[in-house]
Short mmCIF file of C-alpha atoms in Angstrom, two decimals:
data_model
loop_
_atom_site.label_atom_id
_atom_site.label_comp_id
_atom_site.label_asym_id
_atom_site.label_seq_id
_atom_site.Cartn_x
_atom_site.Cartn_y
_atom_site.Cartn_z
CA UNK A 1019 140.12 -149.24 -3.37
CA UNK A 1020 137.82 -151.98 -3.55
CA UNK A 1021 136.51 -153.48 -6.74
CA UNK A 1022 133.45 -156.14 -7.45
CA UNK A 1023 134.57 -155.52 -11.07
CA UNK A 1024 137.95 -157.08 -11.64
CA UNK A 1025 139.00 -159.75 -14.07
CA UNK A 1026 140.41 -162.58 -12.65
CA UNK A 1027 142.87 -162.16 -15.80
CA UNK A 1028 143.23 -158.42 -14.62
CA UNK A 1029 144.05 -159.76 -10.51
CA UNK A 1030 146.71 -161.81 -11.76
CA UNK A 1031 148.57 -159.13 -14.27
CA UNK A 1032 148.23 -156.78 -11.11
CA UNK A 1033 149.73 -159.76 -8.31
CA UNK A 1034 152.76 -160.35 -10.99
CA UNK A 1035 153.71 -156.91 -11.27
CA UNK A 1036 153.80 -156.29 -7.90
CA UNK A 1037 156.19 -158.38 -7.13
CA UNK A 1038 158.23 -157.59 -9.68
CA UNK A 1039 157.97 -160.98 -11.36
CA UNK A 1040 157.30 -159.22 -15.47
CA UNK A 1041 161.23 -158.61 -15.85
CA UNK A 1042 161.44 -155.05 -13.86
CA UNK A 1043 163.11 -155.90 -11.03
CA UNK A 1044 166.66 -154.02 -11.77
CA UNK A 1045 168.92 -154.37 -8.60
CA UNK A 1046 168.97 -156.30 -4.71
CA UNK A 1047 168.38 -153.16 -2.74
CA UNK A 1048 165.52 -151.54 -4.84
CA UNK A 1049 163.98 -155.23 -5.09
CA UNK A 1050 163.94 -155.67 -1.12
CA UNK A 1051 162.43 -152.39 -0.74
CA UNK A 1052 159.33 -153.11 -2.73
CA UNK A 1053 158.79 -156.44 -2.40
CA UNK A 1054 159.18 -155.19 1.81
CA UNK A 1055 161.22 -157.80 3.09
CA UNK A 1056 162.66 -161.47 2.47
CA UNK A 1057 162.30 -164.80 4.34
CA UNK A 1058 165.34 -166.39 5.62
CA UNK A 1059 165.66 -170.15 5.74
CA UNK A 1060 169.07 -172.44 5.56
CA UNK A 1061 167.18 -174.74 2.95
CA UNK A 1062 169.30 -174.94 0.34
CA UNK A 1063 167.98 -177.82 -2.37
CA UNK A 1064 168.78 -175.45 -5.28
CA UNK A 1065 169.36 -172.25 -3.16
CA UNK A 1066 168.14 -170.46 0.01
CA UNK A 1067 164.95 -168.97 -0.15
CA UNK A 1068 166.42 -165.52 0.45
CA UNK A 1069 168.38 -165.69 -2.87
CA UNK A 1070 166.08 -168.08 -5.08
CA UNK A 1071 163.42 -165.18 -4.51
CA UNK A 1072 166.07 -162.61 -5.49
CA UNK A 1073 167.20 -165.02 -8.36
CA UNK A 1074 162.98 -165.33 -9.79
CA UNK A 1075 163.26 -161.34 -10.41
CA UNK A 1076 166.78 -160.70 -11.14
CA UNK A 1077 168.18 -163.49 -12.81
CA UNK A 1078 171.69 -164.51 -11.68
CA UNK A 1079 172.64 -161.66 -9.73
CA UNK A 1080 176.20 -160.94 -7.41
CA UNK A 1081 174.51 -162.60 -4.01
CA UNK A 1082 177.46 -160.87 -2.27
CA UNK A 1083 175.53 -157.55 -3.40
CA UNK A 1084 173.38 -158.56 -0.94
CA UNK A 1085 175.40 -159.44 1.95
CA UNK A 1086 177.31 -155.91 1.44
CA UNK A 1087 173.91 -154.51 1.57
CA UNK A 1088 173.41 -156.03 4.96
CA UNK A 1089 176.66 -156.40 6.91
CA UNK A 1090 178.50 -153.16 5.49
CA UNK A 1091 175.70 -150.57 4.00
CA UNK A 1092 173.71 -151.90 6.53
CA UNK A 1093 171.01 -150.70 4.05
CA UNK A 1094 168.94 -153.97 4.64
CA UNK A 1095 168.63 -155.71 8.13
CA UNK A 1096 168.26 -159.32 9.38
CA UNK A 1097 165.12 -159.37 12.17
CA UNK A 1098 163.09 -162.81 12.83
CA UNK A 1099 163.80 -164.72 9.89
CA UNK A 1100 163.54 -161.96 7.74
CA UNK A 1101 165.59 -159.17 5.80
CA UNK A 1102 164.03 -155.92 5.50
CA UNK A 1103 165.07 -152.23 4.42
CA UNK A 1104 166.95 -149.92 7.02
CA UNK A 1105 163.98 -147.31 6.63
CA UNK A 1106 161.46 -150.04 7.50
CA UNK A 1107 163.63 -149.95 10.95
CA UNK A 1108 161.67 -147.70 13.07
CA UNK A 1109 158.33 -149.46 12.62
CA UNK A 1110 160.40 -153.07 12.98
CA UNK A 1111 160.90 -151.09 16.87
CA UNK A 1112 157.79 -150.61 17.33
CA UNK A 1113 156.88 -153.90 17.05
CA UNK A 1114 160.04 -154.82 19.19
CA UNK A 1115 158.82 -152.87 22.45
CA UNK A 1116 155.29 -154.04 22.06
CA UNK A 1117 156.68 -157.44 22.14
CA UNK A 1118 157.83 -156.37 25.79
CA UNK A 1119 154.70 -156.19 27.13
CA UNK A 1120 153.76 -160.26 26.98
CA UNK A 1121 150.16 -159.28 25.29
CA UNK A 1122 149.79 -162.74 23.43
CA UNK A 1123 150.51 -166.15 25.07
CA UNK A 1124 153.40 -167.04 23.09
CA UNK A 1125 155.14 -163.68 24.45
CA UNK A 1126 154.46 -163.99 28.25
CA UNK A 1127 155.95 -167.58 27.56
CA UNK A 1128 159.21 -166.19 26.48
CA UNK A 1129 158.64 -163.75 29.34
CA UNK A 1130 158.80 -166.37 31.89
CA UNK A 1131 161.91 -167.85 30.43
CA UNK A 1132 163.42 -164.58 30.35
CA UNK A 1133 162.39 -163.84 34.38
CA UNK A 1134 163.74 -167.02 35.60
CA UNK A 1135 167.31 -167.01 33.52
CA UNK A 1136 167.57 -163.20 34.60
CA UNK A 1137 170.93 -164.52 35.63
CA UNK A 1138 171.71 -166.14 32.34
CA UNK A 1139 170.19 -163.20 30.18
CA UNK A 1140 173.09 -160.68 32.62
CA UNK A 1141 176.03 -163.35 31.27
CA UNK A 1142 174.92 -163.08 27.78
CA UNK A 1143 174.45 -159.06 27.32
CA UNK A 1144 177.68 -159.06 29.40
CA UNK A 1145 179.65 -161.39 27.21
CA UNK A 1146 178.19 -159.75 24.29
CA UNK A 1147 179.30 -156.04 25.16
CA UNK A 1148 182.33 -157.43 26.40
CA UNK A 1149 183.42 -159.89 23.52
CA UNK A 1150 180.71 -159.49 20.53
CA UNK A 1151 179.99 -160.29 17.81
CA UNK A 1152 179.77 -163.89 18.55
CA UNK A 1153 178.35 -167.22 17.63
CA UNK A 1154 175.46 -168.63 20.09
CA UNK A 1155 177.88 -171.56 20.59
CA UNK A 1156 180.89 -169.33 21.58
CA UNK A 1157 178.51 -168.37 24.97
CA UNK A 1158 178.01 -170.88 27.94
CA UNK A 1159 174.73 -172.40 29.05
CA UNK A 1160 174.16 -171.69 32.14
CA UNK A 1161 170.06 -171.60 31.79
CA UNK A 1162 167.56 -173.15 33.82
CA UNK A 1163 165.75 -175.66 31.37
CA UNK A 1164 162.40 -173.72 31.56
CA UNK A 1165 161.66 -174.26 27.79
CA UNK A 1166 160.07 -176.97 25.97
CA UNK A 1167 162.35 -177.91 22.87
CA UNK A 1168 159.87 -178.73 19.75
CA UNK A 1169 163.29 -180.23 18.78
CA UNK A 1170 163.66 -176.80 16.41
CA UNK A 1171 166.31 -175.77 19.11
CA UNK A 1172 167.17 -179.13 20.97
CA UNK A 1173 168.81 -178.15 23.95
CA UNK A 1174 170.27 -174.99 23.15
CA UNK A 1175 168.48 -172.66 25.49
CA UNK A 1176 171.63 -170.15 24.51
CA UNK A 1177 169.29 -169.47 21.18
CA UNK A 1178 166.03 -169.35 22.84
CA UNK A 1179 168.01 -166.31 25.02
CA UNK A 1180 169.32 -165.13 22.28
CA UNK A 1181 166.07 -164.80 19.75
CA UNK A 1182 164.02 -163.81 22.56
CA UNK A 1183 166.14 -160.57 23.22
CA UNK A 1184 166.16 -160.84 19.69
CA UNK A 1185 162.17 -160.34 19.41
CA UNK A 1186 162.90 -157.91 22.01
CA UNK A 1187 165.29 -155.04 20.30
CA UNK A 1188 168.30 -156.10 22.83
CA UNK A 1189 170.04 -158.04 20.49
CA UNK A 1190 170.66 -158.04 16.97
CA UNK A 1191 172.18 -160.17 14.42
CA UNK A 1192 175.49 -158.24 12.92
CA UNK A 1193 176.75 -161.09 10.32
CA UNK A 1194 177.66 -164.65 9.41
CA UNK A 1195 179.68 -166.95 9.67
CA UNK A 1196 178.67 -169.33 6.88
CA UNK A 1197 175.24 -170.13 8.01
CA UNK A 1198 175.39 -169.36 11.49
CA UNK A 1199 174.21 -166.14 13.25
CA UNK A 1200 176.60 -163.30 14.68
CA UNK A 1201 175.49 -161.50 17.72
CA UNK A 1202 175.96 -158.49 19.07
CA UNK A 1203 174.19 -155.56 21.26
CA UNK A 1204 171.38 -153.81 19.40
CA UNK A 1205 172.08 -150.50 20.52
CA UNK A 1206 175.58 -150.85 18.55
CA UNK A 1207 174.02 -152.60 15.70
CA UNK A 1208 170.97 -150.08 14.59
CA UNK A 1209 170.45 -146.53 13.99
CA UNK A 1210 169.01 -144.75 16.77
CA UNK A 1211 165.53 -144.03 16.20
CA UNK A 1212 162.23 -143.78 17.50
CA UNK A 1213 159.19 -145.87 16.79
CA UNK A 1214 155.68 -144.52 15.94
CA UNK A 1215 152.75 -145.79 18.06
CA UNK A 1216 152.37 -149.09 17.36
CA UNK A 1217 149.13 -148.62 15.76
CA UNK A 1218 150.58 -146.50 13.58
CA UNK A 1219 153.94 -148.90 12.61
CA UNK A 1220 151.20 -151.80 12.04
CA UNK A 1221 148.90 -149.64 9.20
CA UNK A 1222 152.00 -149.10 7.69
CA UNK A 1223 153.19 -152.32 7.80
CA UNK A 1224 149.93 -153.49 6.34
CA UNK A 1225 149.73 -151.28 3.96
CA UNK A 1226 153.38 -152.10 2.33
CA UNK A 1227 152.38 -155.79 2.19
CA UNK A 1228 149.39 -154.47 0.40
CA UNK A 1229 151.25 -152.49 -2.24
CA UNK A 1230 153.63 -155.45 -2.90
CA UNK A 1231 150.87 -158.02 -3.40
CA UNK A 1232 148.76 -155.87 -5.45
CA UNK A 1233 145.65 -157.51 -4.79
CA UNK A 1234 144.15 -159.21 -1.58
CA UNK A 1235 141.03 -161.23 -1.44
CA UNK A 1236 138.38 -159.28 0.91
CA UNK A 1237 136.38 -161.60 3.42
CA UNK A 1238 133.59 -161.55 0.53
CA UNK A 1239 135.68 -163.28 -1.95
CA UNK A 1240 135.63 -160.00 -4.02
CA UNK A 1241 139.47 -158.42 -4.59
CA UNK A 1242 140.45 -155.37 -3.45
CA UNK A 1243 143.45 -153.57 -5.63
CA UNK A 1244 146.01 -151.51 -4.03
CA UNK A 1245 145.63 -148.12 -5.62
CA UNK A 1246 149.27 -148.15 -7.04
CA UNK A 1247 148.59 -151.12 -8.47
CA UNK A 1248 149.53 -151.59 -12.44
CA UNK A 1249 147.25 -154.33 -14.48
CA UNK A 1250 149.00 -153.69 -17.82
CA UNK A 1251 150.09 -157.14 -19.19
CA UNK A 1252 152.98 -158.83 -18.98
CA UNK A 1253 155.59 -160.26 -20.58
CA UNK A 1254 156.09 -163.95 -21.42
CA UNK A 1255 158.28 -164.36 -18.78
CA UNK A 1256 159.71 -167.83 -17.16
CA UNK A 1257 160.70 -168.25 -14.11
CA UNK A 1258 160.60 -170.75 -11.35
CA UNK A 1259 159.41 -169.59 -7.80
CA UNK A 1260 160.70 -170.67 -4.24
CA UNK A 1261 158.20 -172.56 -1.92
CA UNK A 1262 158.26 -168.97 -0.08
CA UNK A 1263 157.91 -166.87 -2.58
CA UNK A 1264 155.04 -164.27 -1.60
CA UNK A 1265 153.25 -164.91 -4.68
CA UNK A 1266 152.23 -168.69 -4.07
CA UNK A 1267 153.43 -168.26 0.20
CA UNK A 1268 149.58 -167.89 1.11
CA UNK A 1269 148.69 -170.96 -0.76
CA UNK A 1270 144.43 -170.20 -0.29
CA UNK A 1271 145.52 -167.12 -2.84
CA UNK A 1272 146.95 -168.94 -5.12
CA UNK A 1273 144.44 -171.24 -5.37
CA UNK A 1274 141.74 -168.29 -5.92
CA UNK A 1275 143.96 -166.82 -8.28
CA UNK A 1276 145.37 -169.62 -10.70
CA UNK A 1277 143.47 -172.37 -9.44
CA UNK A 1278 146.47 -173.77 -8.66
CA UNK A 1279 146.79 -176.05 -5.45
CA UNK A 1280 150.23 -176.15 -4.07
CA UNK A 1281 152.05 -177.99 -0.92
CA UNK A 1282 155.43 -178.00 -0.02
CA UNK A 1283 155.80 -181.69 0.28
CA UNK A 1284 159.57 -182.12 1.38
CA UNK A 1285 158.03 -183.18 4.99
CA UNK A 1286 155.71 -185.74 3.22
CA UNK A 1287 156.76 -189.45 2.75
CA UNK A 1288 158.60 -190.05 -0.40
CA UNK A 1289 155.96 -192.53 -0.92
CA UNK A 1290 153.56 -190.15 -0.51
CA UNK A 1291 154.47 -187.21 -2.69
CA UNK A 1292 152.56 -186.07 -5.17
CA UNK A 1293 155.32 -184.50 -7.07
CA UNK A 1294 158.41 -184.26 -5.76
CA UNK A 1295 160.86 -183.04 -2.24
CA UNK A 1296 161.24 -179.40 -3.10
CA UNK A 1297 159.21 -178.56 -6.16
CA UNK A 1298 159.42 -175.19 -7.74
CA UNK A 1299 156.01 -173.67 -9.20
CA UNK A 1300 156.56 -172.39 -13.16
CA UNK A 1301 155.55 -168.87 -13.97
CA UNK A 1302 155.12 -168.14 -17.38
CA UNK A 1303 153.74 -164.33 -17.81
CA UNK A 1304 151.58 -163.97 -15.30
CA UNK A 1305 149.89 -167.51 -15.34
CA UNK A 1306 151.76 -170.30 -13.32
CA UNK A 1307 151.84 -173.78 -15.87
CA UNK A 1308 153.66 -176.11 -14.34
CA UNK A 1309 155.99 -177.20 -11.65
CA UNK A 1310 159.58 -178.49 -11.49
CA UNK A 1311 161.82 -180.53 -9.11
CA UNK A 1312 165.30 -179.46 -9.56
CA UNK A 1313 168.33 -180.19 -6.85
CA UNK A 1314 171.99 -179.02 -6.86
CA UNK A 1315 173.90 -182.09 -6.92
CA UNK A 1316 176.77 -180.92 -4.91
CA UNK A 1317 178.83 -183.43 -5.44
CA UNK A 1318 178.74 -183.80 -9.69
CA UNK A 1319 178.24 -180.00 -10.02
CA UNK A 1320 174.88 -180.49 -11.90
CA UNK A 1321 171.90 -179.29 -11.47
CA UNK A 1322 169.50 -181.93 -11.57
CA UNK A 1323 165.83 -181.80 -12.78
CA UNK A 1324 163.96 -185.10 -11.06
CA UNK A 1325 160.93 -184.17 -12.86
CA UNK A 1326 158.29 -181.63 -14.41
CA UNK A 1327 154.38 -181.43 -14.37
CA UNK A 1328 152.77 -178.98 -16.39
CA UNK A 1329 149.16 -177.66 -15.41
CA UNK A 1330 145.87 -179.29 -17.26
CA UNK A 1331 145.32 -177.86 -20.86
CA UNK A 1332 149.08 -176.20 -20.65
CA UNK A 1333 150.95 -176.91 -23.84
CA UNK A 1334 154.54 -178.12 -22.53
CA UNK A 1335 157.57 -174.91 -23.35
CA UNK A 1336 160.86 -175.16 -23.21
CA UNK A 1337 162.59 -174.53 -19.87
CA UNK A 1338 166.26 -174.89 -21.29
CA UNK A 1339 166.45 -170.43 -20.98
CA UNK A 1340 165.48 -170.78 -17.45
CA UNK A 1341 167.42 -173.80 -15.95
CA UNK A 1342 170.53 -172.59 -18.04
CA UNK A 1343 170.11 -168.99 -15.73
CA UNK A 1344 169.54 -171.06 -12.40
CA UNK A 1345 172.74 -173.55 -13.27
CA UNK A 1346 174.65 -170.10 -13.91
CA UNK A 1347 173.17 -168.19 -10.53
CA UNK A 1348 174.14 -171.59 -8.26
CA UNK A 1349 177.44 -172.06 -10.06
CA UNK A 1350 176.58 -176.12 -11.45
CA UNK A 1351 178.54 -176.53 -14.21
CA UNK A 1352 175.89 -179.16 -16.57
CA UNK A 1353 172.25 -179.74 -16.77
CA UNK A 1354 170.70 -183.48 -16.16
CA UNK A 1355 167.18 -183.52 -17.37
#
């Protein structure tokens, strides 16, 4: 449904609820589902982003809930950087064997690394049926240095291999070992299914990232609401959101929506920052007012706020309910404000 109509006031109430952000977000596995999936990334100033989204809806919740949920339910899965729900699996395939066919640039690159390691890519699915799960460092590199390190990998062609059958559905990741990545054979990892048409997985796909963003803006800046969207209001709520949370992650809607312009600025200069490494945006309700720098200080056990800015023409709350629910989820044992 399209609409010319809608309140700005009314496009925000709808973007909070649907991603559960007005308090009625009520367990990990129900979460997951409708927000559609989480990003995965070992940043960890106050908490990964995978949890501190969790933590912005549920409050301090049992984050081993949620690695039950993915290494022995198996009700949620780990694909590309991102955790999704099992029945979100089959369209996840289809996406997997498209990605065989080298259509974009970026694929038929990994294709050429793939065609001249054949040799290495035998070893690994070898070693991996005969040995796996293991770590990408418990498997030799016998590669021929075909890929360009961005310095993301450095030399570890054994992770290019590994992500690009990976991408590919040959591979999947079956735990962890603190941070790092077990492997294992797909086909012993995931259900056996079958995909829908591509075509088909991808309207689906678009359409649940529709429902849980509620609103998108249309190429003539009008918004068009996802018919099970909910506009009631909400409650006056605080919270702080991760840099990836989905409801500031495409920072152009944001901006249209709250008129509020935010970078990630933890790659800037410190001398250069406007506000701070890893600054959290504040949402209050469903308006965002503000934005705080807190770190874990792992070695006092407190978690540290380095500073707060509040929005123009916001009147300055009290943030004690909030930080004392973060310190509690993250396990710091004081508060330094």
């Amino acid at each position: 449904m399209k609409s010319t109509s809608l309140s700005l006031a009314q496009a925000r109430r709808i973007a909070v609820r649907a991603q559960l952000l007005d308090g009625s977000a009520t367990d990990v596995l129900t979460t997951v589902r409708k927000l559609g999936f989480l990003q995965i990334d070992p940043i960890a100033t106050v908490a990964t982003p995978q949890r501190l989204v969790l933590w912005s809806r549920l409050g301090p919740f049992d984050v081993a809930e949620l690695d039950r949920l993915l290494w022995q339910e198996r009700k949620l899965f780990e694909w590309g950087a991102f955790i999704r729900p099992i029945e979100d699996f089959p369209l996840i395939l289809a996406r997997m064997r498209r990605r065989r066919t080298g259509k974009y640039s970026w694929e038929r690159r990994g294709m050429e690394f793939l065609r001249k390691n054949a040799g290495f890519r035998r070893y690994v699915l070898r070693e991996l049926e005969r040995r796996g799960p293991l770590l990408s460092r418990e498997l030799a590199d016998s590669s021929v240095r075909t890929w360009k390190s961005s310095g993301w990998h450095g030399t570890r062609n054994v992770t290019v291999m590994l992500e690009l059958l990976e991408d590919r559905g040959q591979v999947a990741v079956t735990g962890r070992r603190g941070a790092h990545r077990l492997w294992d054979l797909a086909e012993r990892w995931f259900p056996q299914v079958e995909p829908p048409p591509i075509d088909e997985a991808e309207r689906i796909l678009t359409d649940k990232r529709w429902r849980s963003l509620g609103v998108r803006l249309a190429r003539n800046g009008d918004w068009e609401v996802h018919p099970d969207a909910d506009s009631e209001a909400v409650p006056a709520r605080t919270t702080f959101l991760s840099p990836f949370d989905r409801l500031i992650h495409d920072r152009d809607r944001a901006e249209a929506l709250w008129d509020f312009r935010y970078r990630l600025e933890m790659y800037v200069p410190k001398a250069k920052r406007e506000y701070g490494y890893y600054v959290l945006p504040i949402l209050r309700g469903d308006r965002l007012i503000g934005r705080i720098d807190p770190v874990l200080d792992r070695k006092t056990g407190a978690l540290r706020v380095n500073s707060v800015h509040w929005e123009p023409g916001v009147k300055p709350i009290s943030l004690q309910r909030p930080l004392r629910s973060l310190a509690t989820f993250i396990g710091a044992g004081s508060i330094a404000c």
